[in-house]
mmCIF file of C-alpha atoms and ligand atoms in Angstrom:
data_model
loop_
_atom_site.group_PDB
_atom_site.id
_atom_site.type_symbol
_atom_site.label_atom_id
_atom_site.label_comp_id
_atom_site.label_asym_id
_atom_site.label_seq_id
_atom_site.Cartn_x
_atom_site.Cartn_y
_atom_site.Cartn_z
ATOM 1 C CA UNK A 18 13.229 46.712 -25.427
ATOM 2 C CA UNK A 19 16.459 47.116 -23.718
ATOM 3 C CA UNK A 20 18.772 44.068 -23.381
ATOM 4 C CA UNK A 21 18.923 42.152 -19.924
ATOM 5 C CA UNK A 22 21.732 43.466 -17.884
ATOM 6 C CA UNK A 23 24.370 40.879 -17.390
ATOM 7 C CA UNK A 24 25.659 39.830 -13.870
ATOM 8 C CA UNK A 25 28.520 37.352 -13.075
ATOM 9 C CA UNK A 26 28.540 35.758 -9.494
ATOM 10 C CA UNK A 27 31.833 34.291 -8.268
ATOM 11 C CA UNK A 28 31.128 32.516 -5.083
ATOM 12 C CA UNK A 29 32.195 29.243 -3.713
ATOM 13 C CA UNK A 30 29.593 28.547 -1.283
ATOM 14 C CA UNK A 31 26.821 26.840 -3.130
ATOM 15 C CA UNK A 32 23.953 27.977 -0.867
ATOM 16 C CA UNK A 33 24.928 31.593 -1.094
ATOM 17 C CA UNK A 34 25.540 31.264 -4.950
ATOM 18 C CA UNK A 35 22.449 29.831 -5.759
ATOM 19 C CA UNK A 36 20.604 32.271 -3.601
ATOM 20 C CA UNK A 37 22.113 35.066 -5.383
ATOM 21 C CA UNK A 38 21.598 33.722 -8.713
ATOM 22 C CA UNK A 39 17.950 33.125 -7.862
ATOM 23 C CA UNK A 40 17.367 36.553 -6.564
ATOM 24 C CA UNK A 41 19.057 38.366 -9.435
ATOM 25 C CA UNK A 42 17.443 36.236 -12.209
ATOM 26 C CA UNK A 43 13.936 37.077 -10.276
ATOM 27 C CA UNK A 44 14.868 40.781 -10.637
ATOM 28 C CA UNK A 45 15.381 40.470 -14.395
ATOM 29 C CA UNK A 46 19.071 40.284 -14.787
ATOM 30 C CA UNK A 47 20.772 37.694 -16.852
ATOM 31 C CA UNK A 48 23.126 35.681 -14.575
ATOM 32 C CA UNK A 49 26.336 33.504 -15.040
ATOM 33 C CA UNK A 50 28.210 32.057 -12.136
ATOM 34 C CA UNK A 51 31.753 30.554 -11.138
ATOM 35 C CA UNK A 52 32.447 28.527 -8.117
ATOM 36 C CA UNK A 53 36.216 29.012 -7.865
ATOM 37 C CA UNK A 54 38.794 31.760 -8.533
ATOM 38 C CA UNK A 55 40.395 30.791 -11.730
ATOM 39 C CA UNK A 56 37.145 30.070 -13.569
ATOM 40 C CA UNK A 57 35.783 33.376 -12.128
ATOM 41 C CA UNK A 58 38.886 35.330 -13.239
ATOM 42 C CA UNK A 59 38.473 33.716 -16.798
ATOM 43 C CA UNK A 60 34.763 34.545 -17.126
ATOM 44 C CA UNK A 61 35.266 38.045 -15.640
ATOM 45 C CA UNK A 62 37.984 38.880 -18.014
ATOM 46 C CA UNK A 63 36.202 37.530 -21.144
ATOM 47 C CA UNK A 64 32.447 37.811 -20.378
ATOM 48 C CA UNK A 65 31.275 41.383 -20.936
ATOM 49 C CA UNK A 66 29.441 41.630 -17.808
ATOM 50 C CA UNK A 67 27.723 44.690 -16.571
ATOM 51 C CA UNK A 68 28.424 43.963 -12.987
ATOM 52 C CA UNK A 69 30.490 41.276 -11.251
ATOM 53 C CA UNK A 70 29.671 40.054 -7.712
ATOM 54 C CA UNK A 71 32.868 38.728 -6.384
ATOM 55 C CA UNK A 72 33.451 36.741 -3.118
ATOM 56 C CA UNK A 73 36.919 37.516 -1.430
ATOM 57 C CA UNK A 74 37.699 34.030 -0.050
ATOM 58 C CA UNK A 75 37.787 31.722 -2.982
ATOM 59 C CA UNK A 76 39.742 28.571 -3.632
ATOM 60 C CA UNK A 77 42.484 29.211 -6.194
ATOM 61 C CA UNK A 78 42.625 32.898 -7.055
ATOM 62 C CA UNK A 79 41.150 34.995 -4.362
ATOM 63 C CA UNK A 80 38.579 37.880 -4.930
ATOM 64 C CA UNK A 81 41.213 40.680 -4.221
ATOM 65 C CA UNK A 82 43.571 39.215 -7.047
ATOM 66 C CA UNK A 83 40.643 38.841 -9.288
ATOM 67 C CA UNK A 84 39.500 42.335 -8.755
ATOM 68 C CA UNK A 85 43.066 43.924 -9.348
ATOM 69 C CA UNK A 86 43.393 42.027 -12.668
ATOM 70 C CA UNK A 87 39.945 42.693 -14.011
ATOM 71 C CA UNK A 88 40.662 46.384 -12.935
ATOM 72 C CA UNK A 89 43.864 46.253 -14.848
ATOM 73 C CA UNK A 90 42.079 44.983 -18.068
ATOM 74 C CA UNK A 91 39.081 47.381 -17.762
ATOM 75 C CA UNK A 92 39.062 50.195 -15.188
ATOM 76 C CA UNK A 93 35.370 50.859 -15.685
ATOM 77 C CA UNK A 94 34.039 47.202 -15.113
ATOM 78 C CA UNK A 95 31.587 47.538 -12.017
ATOM 79 C CA UNK A 96 32.530 45.278 -9.282
ATOM 80 C CA UNK A 97 30.880 44.585 -5.896
ATOM 81 C CA UNK A 98 32.948 42.477 -3.352
ATOM 82 C CA UNK A 99 31.308 40.139 -1.103
ATOM 83 C CA UNK A 100 33.003 39.201 2.101
ATOM 84 C CA UNK A 101 32.662 37.660 5.716
ATOM 85 C CA UNK A 102 35.473 39.810 6.705
ATOM 86 C CA UNK A 103 34.491 43.147 7.880
ATOM 87 C CA UNK A 104 37.554 44.994 9.336
ATOM 88 C CA UNK A 105 38.321 48.398 8.037
ATOM 89 C CA UNK A 106 41.576 47.202 6.693
ATOM 90 C CA UNK A 107 39.740 44.845 4.436
ATOM 91 C CA UNK A 108 37.326 47.350 3.188
ATOM 92 C CA UNK A 109 40.170 49.652 2.438
ATOM 93 C CA UNK A 110 41.990 47.177 0.511
ATOM 94 C CA UNK A 111 38.939 46.217 -1.547
ATOM 95 C CA UNK A 112 38.174 49.891 -2.331
ATOM 96 C CA UNK A 113 41.838 50.595 -3.118
ATOM 97 C CA UNK A 114 41.660 47.683 -5.735
ATOM 98 C CA UNK A 115 38.846 49.701 -7.155
ATOM 99 C CA UNK A 116 35.816 47.824 -6.229
ATOM 100 C CA UNK A 117 32.703 49.880 -6.589
ATOM 101 C CA UNK A 118 31.315 48.669 -3.512
ATOM 102 C CA UNK A 119 31.453 46.175 -0.633
ATOM 103 C CA UNK A 120 28.808 44.019 1.099
ATOM 104 C CA UNK A 121 29.598 42.110 4.266
ATOM 105 C CA UNK A 122 28.114 38.609 4.791
ATOM 106 C CA UNK A 123 25.613 38.029 6.181
ATOM 107 C CA UNK A 124 23.708 40.407 4.032
ATOM 108 C CA UNK A 125 20.028 40.762 3.339
ATOM 109 C CA UNK A 126 18.873 39.918 -0.088
ATOM 110 C CA UNK A 127 17.030 43.373 -0.211
ATOM 111 C CA UNK A 128 20.099 45.180 0.638
ATOM 112 C CA UNK A 129 22.143 43.450 -1.775
ATOM 113 C CA UNK A 130 19.666 44.106 -4.674
ATOM 114 C CA UNK A 131 19.698 47.732 -3.612
ATOM 115 C CA UNK A 132 23.483 47.895 -3.884
ATOM 116 C CA UNK A 133 23.394 46.030 -7.242
ATOM 117 C CA UNK A 134 20.876 48.427 -8.822
ATOM 118 C CA UNK A 135 22.737 51.610 -7.413
ATOM 119 C CA UNK A 136 26.029 50.394 -9.025
ATOM 120 C CA UNK A 137 24.546 49.511 -12.164
ATOM 121 C CA UNK A 138 22.569 53.002 -12.311
ATOM 122 C CA UNK A 139 25.848 54.716 -11.507
ATOM 123 C CA UNK A 140 27.577 52.897 -14.177
ATOM 124 C CA UNK A 141 25.160 53.722 -16.714
ATOM 125 C CA UNK A 142 24.909 57.422 -15.842
ATOM 126 C CA UNK A 143 26.729 59.463 -18.351
ATOM 127 C CA UNK A 144 27.915 62.441 -16.337
ATOM 128 C CA UNK A 145 28.838 65.476 -18.449
ATOM 129 C CA UNK A 146 31.574 66.623 -16.059
ATOM 130 C CA UNK A 147 34.904 68.211 -16.624
ATOM 131 C CA UNK A 148 37.567 65.795 -17.659
ATOM 132 C CA UNK A 149 40.407 68.016 -16.724
ATOM 133 C CA UNK A 150 40.574 69.271 -13.241
ATOM 134 C CA UNK A 151 43.143 71.995 -12.258
ATOM 135 C CA UNK A 152 43.771 72.768 -8.461
ATOM 136 C CA UNK A 153 45.890 75.623 -7.655
ATOM 137 C CA UNK A 154 49.063 75.882 -9.709
ATOM 138 C CA UNK A 155 50.293 72.464 -8.741
ATOM 139 C CA UNK A 156 47.738 69.860 -9.436
ATOM 140 C CA UNK A 157 46.409 68.752 -12.756
ATOM 141 C CA UNK A 158 43.976 65.846 -12.859
ATOM 142 C CA UNK A 159 42.847 63.804 -16.075
ATOM 143 C CA UNK A 160 39.635 62.239 -15.101
ATOM 144 C CA UNK A 161 39.325 60.208 -18.438
ATOM 145 C CA UNK A 162 42.674 58.571 -17.559
ATOM 146 C CA UNK A 163 42.389 58.372 -13.825
ATOM 147 C CA UNK A 164 45.501 59.967 -13.293
ATOM 148 C CA UNK A 165 47.073 63.281 -12.300
ATOM 149 C CA UNK A 166 50.230 65.251 -11.443
ATOM 150 C CA UNK A 167 51.209 67.152 -8.269
ATOM 151 C CA UNK A 168 54.249 68.934 -9.245
ATOM 152 C CA UNK A 169 56.830 66.217 -10.343
ATOM 153 C CA UNK A 170 54.798 63.389 -8.582
ATOM 154 C CA UNK A 171 52.546 61.382 -10.766
ATOM 155 C CA UNK A 172 49.262 60.284 -9.139
ATOM 156 C CA UNK A 173 46.943 57.455 -9.949
ATOM 157 C CA UNK A 174 43.164 57.286 -8.931
ATOM 158 C CA UNK A 175 40.453 54.710 -8.962
ATOM 159 C CA UNK A 176 37.355 55.398 -10.900
ATOM 160 C CA UNK A 177 35.319 56.074 -7.838
ATOM 161 C CA UNK A 178 38.041 58.651 -6.420
ATOM 162 C CA UNK A 179 37.859 60.375 -9.800
ATOM 163 C CA UNK A 180 34.196 60.542 -9.617
ATOM 164 C CA UNK A 181 34.207 62.065 -6.358
ATOM 165 C CA UNK A 182 36.639 64.739 -7.335
ATOM 166 C CA UNK A 183 34.549 65.385 -10.683
ATOM 167 C CA UNK A 184 31.325 65.862 -8.617
ATOM 168 C CA UNK A 185 33.017 68.148 -6.177
ATOM 169 C CA UNK A 186 34.660 70.065 -8.949
ATOM 170 C CA UNK A 187 31.237 70.472 -10.659
ATOM 171 C CA UNK A 188 29.835 71.760 -7.447
ATOM 172 C CA UNK A 189 32.831 73.663 -6.152
ATOM 173 C CA UNK A 190 31.017 76.725 -5.073
ATOM 174 C CA UNK A 191 29.346 74.750 -2.153
ATOM 175 C CA UNK A 192 29.902 72.170 0.341
ATOM 176 C CA UNK A 193 28.358 68.783 -0.658
ATOM 177 C CA UNK A 194 27.009 66.480 2.046
ATOM 178 C CA UNK A 195 27.948 62.724 2.400
ATOM 179 C CA UNK A 196 24.307 61.750 1.703
ATOM 180 C CA UNK A 197 24.527 63.715 -1.557
ATOM 181 C CA UNK A 198 27.895 62.047 -2.519
ATOM 182 C CA UNK A 199 26.254 58.602 -1.845
ATOM 183 C CA UNK A 200 23.297 59.478 -3.895
ATOM 184 C CA UNK A 201 25.115 61.135 -6.997
ATOM 185 C CA UNK A 202 28.423 59.327 -7.045
ATOM 186 C CA UNK A 203 27.360 55.909 -5.631
ATOM 187 C CA UNK A 204 24.104 56.030 -7.102
ATOM 188 C CA UNK A 205 22.217 55.121 -3.862
ATOM 189 C CA UNK A 206 18.713 56.091 -3.407
ATOM 190 C CA UNK A 207 18.227 59.058 -1.248
ATOM 191 C CA UNK A 208 16.102 57.316 1.505
ATOM 192 C CA UNK A 209 18.519 54.349 1.591
ATOM 193 C CA UNK A 210 19.614 53.648 5.032
ATOM 194 C CA UNK A 211 23.477 53.407 4.497
ATOM 195 C CA UNK A 212 26.691 53.953 5.992
ATOM 196 C CA UNK A 213 28.603 57.111 5.421
ATOM 197 C CA UNK A 214 31.829 55.799 6.685
ATOM 198 C CA UNK A 215 32.890 54.802 3.133
ATOM 199 C CA UNK A 216 32.621 58.360 1.949
ATOM 200 C CA UNK A 217 34.956 59.488 4.744
ATOM 201 C CA UNK A 218 37.482 56.507 3.690
ATOM 202 C CA UNK A 219 37.567 57.580 0.160
ATOM 203 C CA UNK A 220 38.016 61.293 1.114
ATOM 204 C CA UNK A 221 41.011 60.230 3.563
ATOM 205 C CA UNK A 222 42.750 58.419 0.573
ATOM 206 C CA UNK A 223 42.121 61.304 -1.688
ATOM 207 C CA UNK A 224 43.680 63.741 0.730
ATOM 208 C CA UNK A 225 46.718 61.329 0.906
ATOM 209 C CA UNK A 226 47.124 61.598 -2.761
ATOM 210 C CA UNK A 227 46.208 65.285 -3.618
ATOM 211 C CA UNK A 228 47.225 67.187 -0.454
ATOM 212 C CA UNK A 229 50.892 68.311 0.540
ATOM 213 C CA UNK A 230 49.613 67.967 4.037
ATOM 214 C CA UNK A 231 46.565 65.753 4.335
ATOM 215 C CA UNK A 232 45.974 66.676 7.952
ATOM 216 C CA UNK A 233 45.634 70.253 6.941
ATOM 217 C CA UNK A 234 43.792 70.036 3.335
ATOM 218 C CA UNK A 235 44.092 73.057 1.117
ATOM 219 C CA UNK A 236 41.890 71.789 -1.620
ATOM 220 C CA UNK A 237 39.783 68.926 -0.360
ATOM 221 C CA UNK A 238 38.184 70.457 2.809
ATOM 222 C CA UNK A 239 35.772 69.600 5.441
ATOM 223 C CA UNK A 240 32.843 72.097 6.168
ATOM 224 C CA UNK A 241 31.820 71.176 9.628
ATOM 225 C CA UNK A 242 28.172 69.860 9.703
ATOM 226 C CA UNK A 243 27.700 70.255 6.109
ATOM 227 C CA UNK A 244 30.107 67.759 4.294
ATOM 228 C CA UNK A 245 33.025 68.318 1.890
ATOM 229 C CA UNK A 246 33.873 71.242 -0.538
ATOM 230 C CA UNK A 247 36.650 71.273 -3.096
ATOM 231 C CA UNK A 248 38.612 74.513 -3.207
ATOM 232 C CA UNK A 249 40.022 74.913 -6.770
ATOM 233 C CA UNK A 250 42.178 77.950 -6.126
ATOM 234 C CA UNK A 251 43.952 78.340 -2.740
HETATM 235 CA CA1 LIG B 20 33.961 31.813 -0.211
#
C-alpha cells in the first residue's frame, strides 16, 4: 500500500483551516496545519510535504514570502496559494513566485479538492521529456535547472514555465490547445470547468523571457483558434 500523501495547510482563519483539514483527511490525505506565517514557514521548510496549501494574508510572514523562501529551498515543492484577493496582479505575483496553482476565496470544497488532486498528480508524473531545449541559434534552455541563455542574457524560469516549454517542445510539430496544456501540464481533468486565462498569463510571461520582441514572437507562437505552438528553428 502506498504511503498517504502529506499536505500542510497554512491558514489563520480557524473556520477555513478546520474545514480544509477535515475535507483533506476525509479524502485520505495526512494533514498538518499552521495558523501563522512563521510556524507555517518553519513547517513548510522542514516537513517534507507533498503539497502546501498556503493562505496569502497571514499574521507574521505572509504567504508570498513563504512561497518565495520555500521555492528557494526546493524548486519542486508543490504549492497552491489561497487568497481573498483576486486581481490579476495578485495572480501574477503568486505565479511568478512559483506557486503551482491559485485558488480564490470563497472556493467550493469540490473545486479545491480537484485542484489538490491535479497538482499532486502532476507532481508525481514523471515526464520523459527533453531536458535541453535549443531554439534557433540564440536560445538554450536547461529544463533540469530551470535556467537558460539568450545570447549573453541569463534567464530563470519557474517549474511551471519550464514544464510548458518542455511539453510544447515535445509536441513542436503541432499547435497545442489551452485545454490540452491544462490537462497535460497542470494535470487537470479533461472535463473540468476551468479558466484558461492562467495559460495565457504564463505564455505572456514566457514570451517576455525568451522572445526578443514579445509582441511578435518567433518561437512561442499563437495559432489562431488552435492554441500555441513552439517553433524550434526560425
Ligand atoms: Ca488569512
